CSV table of C-alpha atoms and ligand atoms in Angstrom, one decimal:
chain,number,residue,atom,x,y,z
T,1,MET,CA,10.4,-12.9,-32.5
T,2,LEU,CA,12.4,-12.9,-29.3
T,3,THR,CA,13.9,-16.1,-27.9
T,4,PRO,CA,13.0,-16.8,-24.3
T,5,ASP,CA,16.6,-15.7,-23.3
T,6,ALA,CA,16.3,-12.5,-25.1
T,7,ALA,CA,12.9,-11.9,-23.5
T,8,LEU,CA,14.4,-12.4,-20.1
T,9,LYS,CA,17.2,-9.9,-20.9
T,10,ARG,CA,14.8,-7.3,-22.3
T,11,ALA,CA,12.6,-7.7,-19.1
T,12,ALA,CA,15.7,-7.3,-17.0
T,13,ALA,CA,16.6,-4.1,-18.9
T,14,HIS,CA,13.2,-2.8,-17.8
T,15,GLY,CA,14.0,-3.8,-14.2
T,16,ILE,CA,12.0,-7.0,-14.1
T,17,HIS,CA,14.0,-10.0,-12.9
T,18,ARG,CA,12.9,-13.6,-12.7
T,19,LEU,CA,13.6,-15.4,-9.5
T,20,ARG,CA,13.1,-19.1,-9.6
T,21,ILE,CA,12.0,-20.4,-6.2
T,22,PRO,CA,11.9,-24.2,-5.4
T,23,THR,CA,8.6,-25.9,-4.5
T,24,PRO,CA,7.8,-29.4,-3.2
T,25,PHE,CA,5.2,-29.7,-6.0
T,26,ALA,CA,5.3,-31.7,-9.2
T,27,VAL,CA,5.3,-28.4,-11.2
T,28,GLY,CA,8.9,-27.7,-10.0
T,29,ARG,CA,10.1,-24.1,-9.4
T,30,VAL,CA,7.8,-21.2,-9.3
T,31,ASN,CA,8.7,-17.9,-10.9
T,32,CYS,CA,8.6,-14.7,-8.8
T,33,TYR,CA,9.4,-11.4,-10.4
T,34,LEU,CA,11.4,-8.7,-8.8
T,35,ILE,CA,10.5,-5.3,-10.2
T,36,GLU,CA,13.2,-2.7,-9.5
T,37,ASP,CA,11.1,0.4,-9.2
T,38,GLU,CA,9.6,2.5,-6.5
T,39,PRO,CA,8.2,0.8,-4.5
T,40,LEU,CA,10.6,-2.1,-4.7
T,41,THR,CA,8.2,-4.8,-5.8
T,42,LEU,CA,8.0,-8.6,-5.7
T,43,VAL,CA,5.4,-10.4,-7.7
T,44,ASP,CA,4.5,-13.7,-5.9
T,45,THR,CA,6.7,-15.2,-3.2
T,46,GLY,CA,7.1,-18.9,-3.5
T,47,PRO,CA,5.9,-21.5,-1.0
T,48,ASN,CA,6.2,-21.3,2.8
T,49,SER,CA,9.5,-23.3,3.4
T,50,GLY,CA,12.9,-22.6,4.7
T,51,LYS,CA,14.4,-23.6,1.4
T,52,ALA,CA,12.2,-21.2,-0.6
T,53,LEU,CA,13.0,-18.4,1.9
T,54,ASP,CA,16.8,-19.0,1.6
T,55,GLU,CA,16.6,-19.1,-2.2
T,56,LEU,CA,14.5,-15.9,-2.3
T,57,GLN,CA,17.0,-14.1,-0.1
T,58,ARG,CA,20.0,-15.4,-2.2
T,59,GLN,CA,18.4,-14.5,-5.5
T,60,LEU,CA,17.4,-11.0,-4.3
T,61,GLY,CA,21.0,-10.7,-3.1
T,62,GLU,CA,22.2,-11.3,-6.6
T,63,HIS,CA,20.4,-8.1,-7.6
T,64,GLY,CA,21.7,-6.2,-4.6
T,65,HIS,CA,18.5,-6.4,-2.5
T,66,SER,CA,17.3,-8.2,0.5
T,67,ILE,CA,13.9,-9.3,1.7
T,68,ASP,CA,13.9,-6.5,4.2
T,69,ASP,CA,14.1,-4.0,1.4
T,70,LEU,CA,10.9,-5.1,-0.3
T,71,GLU,CA,8.1,-2.5,-0.2
T,72,LEU,CA,5.3,-4.1,-2.2
T,73,VAL,CA,4.3,-7.7,-2.7
T,74,ILE,CA,1.8,-8.4,-5.5
T,75,LEU,CA,-0.1,-11.7,-5.4
T,76,THR,CA,-1.3,-13.1,-8.7
T,77,HIS,CA,-3.6,-15.7,-7.4
T,78,GLN,CA,-4.7,-17.8,-4.4
T,79,HIS,CA,-2.4,-20.9,-4.9
T,80,ILE,CA,0.0,-21.7,-2.1
T,81,ASP,CA,3.1,-22.2,-4.3
T,82,HIS,CA,2.8,-18.5,-5.2
T,83,LEU,CA,2.1,-16.9,-1.9
T,84,GLY,CA,3.3,-19.1,1.0
T,85,LEU,CA,6.1,-16.7,2.1
T,86,VAL,CA,4.0,-13.6,2.1
T,87,GLU,CA,3.5,-13.3,5.9
T,88,ILE,CA,7.2,-13.9,6.6
T,89,ILE,CA,8.2,-11.3,4.0
T,90,VAL,CA,5.8,-8.7,5.5
T,91,GLU,CA,7.2,-9.4,9.0
T,92,HIS,CA,10.7,-8.7,7.8
T,93,SER,CA,10.0,-5.8,5.5
T,94,GLY,CA,6.7,-4.2,6.4
T,95,ALA,CA,5.9,-4.4,2.7
T,96,GLU,CA,2.4,-3.6,1.4
T,97,VAL,CA,0.5,-6.6,0.0
T,98,ALA,CA,-1.5,-6.0,-3.2
T,99,ALA,CA,-4.1,-8.5,-4.7
T,100,ILE,CA,-7.3,-8.3,-6.6
T,101,ASP,CA,-10.2,-7.2,-4.3
T,102,ILE,CA,-12.4,-10.3,-4.9
T,103,ALA,CA,-9.6,-12.4,-3.4
T,104,VAL,CA,-9.0,-10.4,-0.2
T,105,ARG,CA,-11.4,-12.3,2.1
T,106,ARG,CA,-10.3,-15.6,0.8
T,107,LEU,CA,-6.6,-14.8,1.2
T,108,ALA,CA,-7.2,-13.6,4.8
T,109,ASN,CA,-9.0,-16.8,5.8
T,110,PHE,CA,-6.5,-19.3,4.5
T,111,THR,CA,-6.9,-22.1,7.1
T,112,GLU,CA,-10.7,-22.0,7.3
T,113,ASP,CA,-11.0,-21.7,3.5
T,114,ALA,CA,-8.6,-24.6,2.9
T,115,GLU,CA,-10.7,-26.8,5.1
T,116,LEU,CA,-13.9,-25.8,3.2
T,117,ASP,CA,-12.1,-26.3,-0.1
T,118,ASP,CA,-11.2,-29.9,0.9
T,119,GLU,CA,-14.8,-30.5,1.9
T,120,PHE,CA,-16.0,-29.1,-1.4
T,121,SER,CA,-13.5,-31.1,-3.5
T,122,ALA,CA,-14.5,-34.3,-1.6
T,123,GLN,CA,-18.2,-33.8,-2.3
T,124,LEU,CA,-17.5,-33.0,-6.0
T,125,MET,CA,-15.3,-36.1,-6.4
T,126,LEU,CA,-17.8,-38.4,-4.7
T,127,ARG,CA,-20.7,-37.0,-6.8
T,128,ASN,CA,-18.7,-37.7,-9.9
T,129,GLY,CA,-17.9,-41.3,-9.2
T,130,ILE,CA,-14.5,-41.2,-7.6
T,131,PRO,CA,-14.3,-44.0,-5.0
T,132,GLU,CA,-14.4,-43.0,-1.3
T,133,ASN,CA,-11.0,-44.5,-0.4
T,134,VAL,CA,-9.3,-42.4,-3.2
T,135,VAL,CA,-11.1,-39.3,-2.0
T,136,ILE,CA,-9.9,-39.8,1.6
T,137,ALA,CA,-6.3,-40.4,0.5
T,138,LEU,CA,-6.4,-37.2,-1.6
T,139,GLN,CA,-7.7,-35.2,1.3
T,140,GLY,CA,-4.7,-36.4,3.3
T,141,VAL,CA,-2.4,-35.3,0.6
T,142,SER,CA,-4.0,-31.9,0.4
T,143,ARG,CA,-3.8,-31.4,4.2
T,144,SER,CA,-0.2,-32.3,4.3
T,145,PHE,CA,0.5,-29.6,1.6
T,146,ARG,CA,-1.2,-26.9,3.6
T,147,ALA,CA,1.9,-26.1,5.6
T,148,TRP,CA,3.4,-24.6,2.4
T,149,GLY,CA,0.6,-22.0,2.3
T,150,SER,CA,-0.1,-19.0,4.4
T,151,ARG,CA,-2.8,-16.4,5.0
T,152,ALA,CA,-2.2,-13.1,3.4
T,153,ARG,CA,-3.4,-9.7,4.7
T,154,VAL,CA,-4.0,-7.6,1.7
T,155,THR,CA,-3.3,-3.9,2.4
T,156,ARG,CA,-3.7,-2.7,-1.2
T,157,PRO,CA,-6.9,-4.2,-2.8
T,158,LEU,CA,-6.8,-3.8,-6.6
T,159,ARG,CA,-9.8,-3.3,-8.9
T,160,ASP,CA,-10.1,-5.1,-12.2
T,161,GLY,CA,-9.0,-2.5,-14.8
T,162,GLU,CA,-7.2,-0.1,-12.5
T,163,VAL,CA,-3.6,0.9,-13.2
T,164,LEU,CA,-1.2,0.1,-10.4
T,165,ARG,CA,1.3,3.0,-10.5
T,166,LEU,CA,4.9,2.5,-9.7
T,167,ARG,CA,7.4,5.4,-10.2
T,168,ASP,CA,8.6,4.2,-13.6
T,169,ARG,CA,5.6,2.2,-14.9
T,170,GLY,CA,1.9,1.5,-14.7
T,171,LEU,CA,0.6,-2.0,-14.4
T,172,GLU,CA,-2.9,-2.6,-15.6
T,173,VAL,CA,-4.7,-5.0,-13.3
T,174,LEU,CA,-6.7,-7.5,-15.3
T,175,SER,CA,-8.9,-10.2,-13.8
T,176,ARG,CA,-8.5,-13.5,-15.6
T,177,PRO,CA,-10.4,-16.3,-13.8
T,178,GLY,CA,-10.1,-19.9,-14.9
T,179,HIS,CA,-7.0,-21.5,-13.5
T,180,SER,CA,-8.2,-20.2,-10.2
T,181,PRO,CA,-11.1,-17.7,-9.6
T,182,SER,CA,-8.5,-15.1,-8.4
T,183,ASP,CA,-6.1,-15.2,-11.3
T,184,THR,CA,-4.9,-11.7,-12.1
T,185,VAL,CA,-2.5,-10.6,-14.8
T,186,PHE,CA,-0.5,-7.3,-14.9
T,187,TRP,CA,-0.1,-5.5,-18.2
T,188,ASP,CA,2.6,-3.0,-18.9
T,189,ALA,CA,1.1,-1.5,-22.1
T,190,GLN,CA,4.0,0.8,-22.6
T,191,ARG,CA,6.6,-2.0,-22.6
T,192,ARG,CA,4.2,-4.6,-23.9
T,193,ILE,CA,5.1,-6.9,-21.1
T,194,LEU,CA,2.4,-9.1,-19.5
T,195,ILE,CA,3.0,-10.7,-16.1
T,196,ALA,CA,0.7,-13.6,-16.4
T,197,ALA,CA,1.5,-16.1,-13.6
T,198,ASP,CA,-0.4,-19.4,-14.1
T,199,HIS,CA,-2.9,-17.9,-16.5
T,200,LEU,CA,-0.7,-18.9,-19.4
T,201,LEU,CA,2.2,-21.4,-19.2
T,202,PRO,CA,4.7,-22.2,-21.9
T,203,THR,CA,4.9,-26.0,-21.8
T,204,ILE,CA,1.9,-27.2,-19.9
T,205,SER,CA,-1.7,-26.1,-20.1
T,206,SER,CA,-2.9,-24.3,-17.0
T,207,ASN,CA,-5.4,-26.6,-15.2
T,208,PRO,CA,-8.8,-25.0,-14.9
T,209,LEU,CA,-9.3,-26.2,-11.4
T,210,ILE,CA,-12.8,-26.3,-10.2
T,211,SER,CA,-13.1,-24.1,-7.0
T,212,ARG,CA,-15.5,-22.7,-4.5
T,213,PRO,CA,-16.5,-19.3,-5.7
T,214,LEU,CA,-14.6,-16.4,-4.0
T,215,ASP,CA,-17.9,-14.9,-2.8
T,216,GLY,CA,-18.6,-17.9,-0.7
T,217,SER,CA,-21.7,-19.0,-2.7
T,218,ALA,CA,-22.4,-22.7,-2.9
T,219,GLU,CA,-22.4,-23.2,-6.7
T,220,ARG,CA,-19.1,-24.5,-8.2
T,221,THR,CA,-17.2,-22.4,-10.7
T,222,GLN,CA,-17.3,-23.3,-14.4
T,223,ALA,CA,-13.6,-23.1,-14.5
T,224,LEU,CA,-12.9,-24.0,-18.1
T,225,VAL,CA,-15.8,-21.9,-19.5
T,226,ALA,CA,-14.3,-18.9,-17.6
T,227,TYR,CA,-10.8,-19.8,-18.6
T,228,ILE,CA,-11.5,-19.8,-22.3
T,229,GLU,CA,-13.2,-16.4,-22.1
T,230,SER,CA,-10.1,-15.2,-20.2
T,231,LEU,CA,-7.7,-16.6,-22.8
T,232,ARG,CA,-9.6,-14.8,-25.6
T,233,ARG,CA,-9.2,-11.5,-23.8
T,234,THR,CA,-5.5,-12.1,-23.2
T,235,ARG,CA,-5.1,-13.0,-26.9
T,236,GLU,CA,-6.1,-9.5,-27.8
T,237,LEU,CA,-3.3,-7.8,-25.9
T,238,PRO,CA,-0.4,-6.8,-28.1
T,239,ALA,CA,2.1,-8.4,-25.8
T,240,GLU,CA,5.7,-9.0,-26.9
T,241,ILE,CA,6.7,-10.8,-23.7
T,242,VAL,CA,4.5,-12.9,-21.4
T,243,LEU,CA,6.2,-13.7,-18.1
T,244,PRO,CA,4.6,-16.9,-16.7
T,245,GLY,CA,4.4,-18.4,-13.2
T,246,HIS,CA,6.5,-21.4,-14.2
T,247,GLY,CA,9.0,-21.9,-17.0
T,248,ASP,CA,10.4,-19.5,-19.6
T,249,PRO,CA,8.9,-16.4,-21.1
T,250,ILE,CA,6.4,-16.7,-23.9
T,251,THR,CA,7.0,-14.5,-26.9
T,252,ASP,CA,4.1,-15.6,-29.2
T,253,HIS,CA,1.2,-15.8,-26.8
T,254,ALA,CA,-1.5,-15.6,-29.6
T,255,ALA,CA,-0.2,-18.8,-31.2
T,256,LEU,CA,0.1,-20.5,-27.9
T,257,ILE,CA,-3.5,-19.5,-27.0
T,258,ASP,CA,-4.7,-20.8,-30.3
T,259,GLU,CA,-2.9,-24.1,-29.6
T,260,ARG,CA,-4.6,-24.4,-26.3
T,261,LEU,CA,-8.0,-23.6,-27.8
T,262,VAL,CA,-7.6,-26.3,-30.5
T,263,LYS,CA,-6.6,-28.8,-27.9
T,264,THR,CA,-9.8,-28.0,-25.9
T,265,GLU,CA,-11.9,-28.5,-29.0
T,266,ARG,CA,-10.3,-31.9,-29.7
T,267,ARG,CA,-10.7,-33.1,-26.1
T,268,LYS,CA,-14.3,-31.9,-26.1
T,269,ARG,CA,-15.1,-34.0,-29.1
T,270,LYS,CA,-13.3,-37.0,-27.6
T,271,ILE,CA,-15.4,-36.7,-24.4
T,272,LEU,CA,-18.6,-36.3,-26.5
T,273,ASP,CA,-17.8,-39.6,-28.3
T,274,LEU,CA,-17.3,-41.4,-25.0
T,275,VAL,CA,-20.6,-40.1,-23.7
T,276,ARG,CA,-22.4,-41.1,-26.9
T,277,GLU,CA,-21.3,-44.7,-26.3
T,278,ARG,CA,-23.1,-44.8,-23.0
T,279,PRO,CA,-23.7,-42.5,-20.0
T,280,ARG,CA,-20.6,-42.2,-17.9
T,281,THR,CA,-19.5,-40.4,-14.7
T,282,GLY,CA,-16.8,-37.8,-14.8
T,283,HIS,CA,-14.4,-40.2,-13.2
T,284,GLU,CA,-15.1,-42.9,-15.8
T,285,ILE,CA,-14.4,-40.4,-18.6
T,286,ALA,CA,-11.2,-39.3,-16.8
T,287,GLN,CA,-10.0,-42.9,-16.6
T,288,GLU,CA,-10.7,-43.5,-20.3
T,289,LEU,CA,-8.6,-40.4,-21.1
T,290,TRP,CA,-5.8,-40.8,-18.6
T,291,GLY,CA,-5.8,-44.3,-17.1
T,292,ASN,CA,-4.3,-44.5,-13.7
T,293,VAL,CA,-3.4,-40.7,-13.6
T,294,ALA,CA,-7.1,-40.2,-13.1
T,295,VAL,CA,-6.7,-41.9,-9.7
T,296,THR,CA,-3.4,-40.3,-8.5
T,297,GLN,CA,-4.4,-36.9,-9.9
T,298,ALA,CA,-8.1,-37.4,-9.4
T,299,PHE,CA,-9.2,-33.9,-8.7
T,300,LEU,CA,-7.1,-32.3,-11.4
T,301,THR,CA,-8.3,-34.7,-14.2
T,302,LEU,CA,-11.9,-34.5,-12.9
T,303,SER,CA,-11.7,-30.7,-13.2
T,304,GLU,CA,-10.5,-31.1,-16.8
T,305,VAL,CA,-13.4,-33.5,-17.6
T,306,ILE,CA,-16.1,-31.4,-15.9
T,307,GLY,CA,-14.8,-28.3,-17.6
T,308,HIS,CA,-15.3,-29.8,-21.0
T,309,LEU,CA,-18.6,-31.3,-20.0
T,310,ASP,CA,-19.7,-27.7,-19.0
T,311,LEU,CA,-18.8,-26.6,-22.5
T,312,LEU,CA,-20.8,-29.4,-24.0
T,313,THR,CA,-23.7,-28.8,-21.7
T,314,GLY,CA,-23.7,-25.2,-22.8
T,315,GLU,CA,-23.9,-26.3,-26.4
T,316,ASP,CA,-26.9,-28.6,-25.5
T,317,ALA,CA,-24.8,-31.6,-26.6
T,318,VAL,CA,-24.7,-33.3,-23.2
T,319,ARG,CA,-27.0,-33.4,-20.2
T,320,GLU,CA,-26.6,-34.6,-16.6
T,321,ILE,CA,-28.5,-37.6,-15.1
T,322,ASP,CA,-28.5,-37.6,-11.4
T,323,ASP,CA,-29.5,-40.8,-9.6
T,324,GLY,CA,-29.3,-39.0,-6.2
T,325,LYS,CA,-25.8,-40.5,-5.5
T,326,VAL,CA,-23.7,-39.9,-8.5
T,327,VAL,CA,-24.0,-37.7,-11.6
T,328,ARG,CA,-23.7,-39.3,-15.1
T,329,TYR,CA,-23.5,-37.5,-18.4
T,330,GLU,CA,-25.4,-38.6,-21.5
T,331,ALA,CA,-25.6,-37.3,-25.0
T,332,ALA,CA,-28.5,-35.0,-25.4
R,401,ZN,ZN1,-1.6,-21.8,-9.7
């Protein structure tokens, strides 16, 4: 099996170069990938900041290119650390912007949708027992991060399953909802390279964040249920190299996916045990599992808990009790 370093070298030999762009977020740097082909392509952009822009320009320069030369920007999903610079890049280069068709409306309406997202998250947190002062504080944090995002005008909508043709390669476009509803991976079957962004990460599990559906409907997504289905499909790909959105290349994706699935099973049983003791809110369960992190990272941990509760509800092991104000879960 390849080492991560050898994987980067092999990808580079195929014209795919990792650019590591700084972000202000806890996750650290984000990986963008330069594909030296026709059109000259960049997969993801990094967040909207002067520092990220400088770094992008410098790292493109190391490969003999500049932002102005870019001809196509591919966006892997709707999160701002991956797409914040897209408008600036387009202004400089006139590049086309490609993304999965179901995300087009959402990407175009960034500001309005971010506002709706915050409202949606606040309601979800309150319904699941997170105290109001915490919810208000987290909304403030979310608002302050918005400046790192941007709207994106997609000029090249992609269909799930279509092959995006560059001169020297074809990238199969595969929808992989879970981490976000717009997560898309790009599969080069000939070279057995998968550009996976945040769908699969080497050292941390991708958070299946609960979101508003892309079609604007009111019902929340079952992020973890969708994510597991997506992971199973990715496991079937005979990939040799998986290029993630953060960290080093993955060279044994099937084993890593199996690990993630085992961890999900374990956490699911733990949550079932907690609910068997007595009915609990999602937030109470998160506090049992993560202590104070359940407050500072309330939405993220709540998403994890609700995801596992969705799985348990689907197995008829757990049911919701709604007192009109908060939702509690009890063993069925
Ligand atoms: Zn993401």
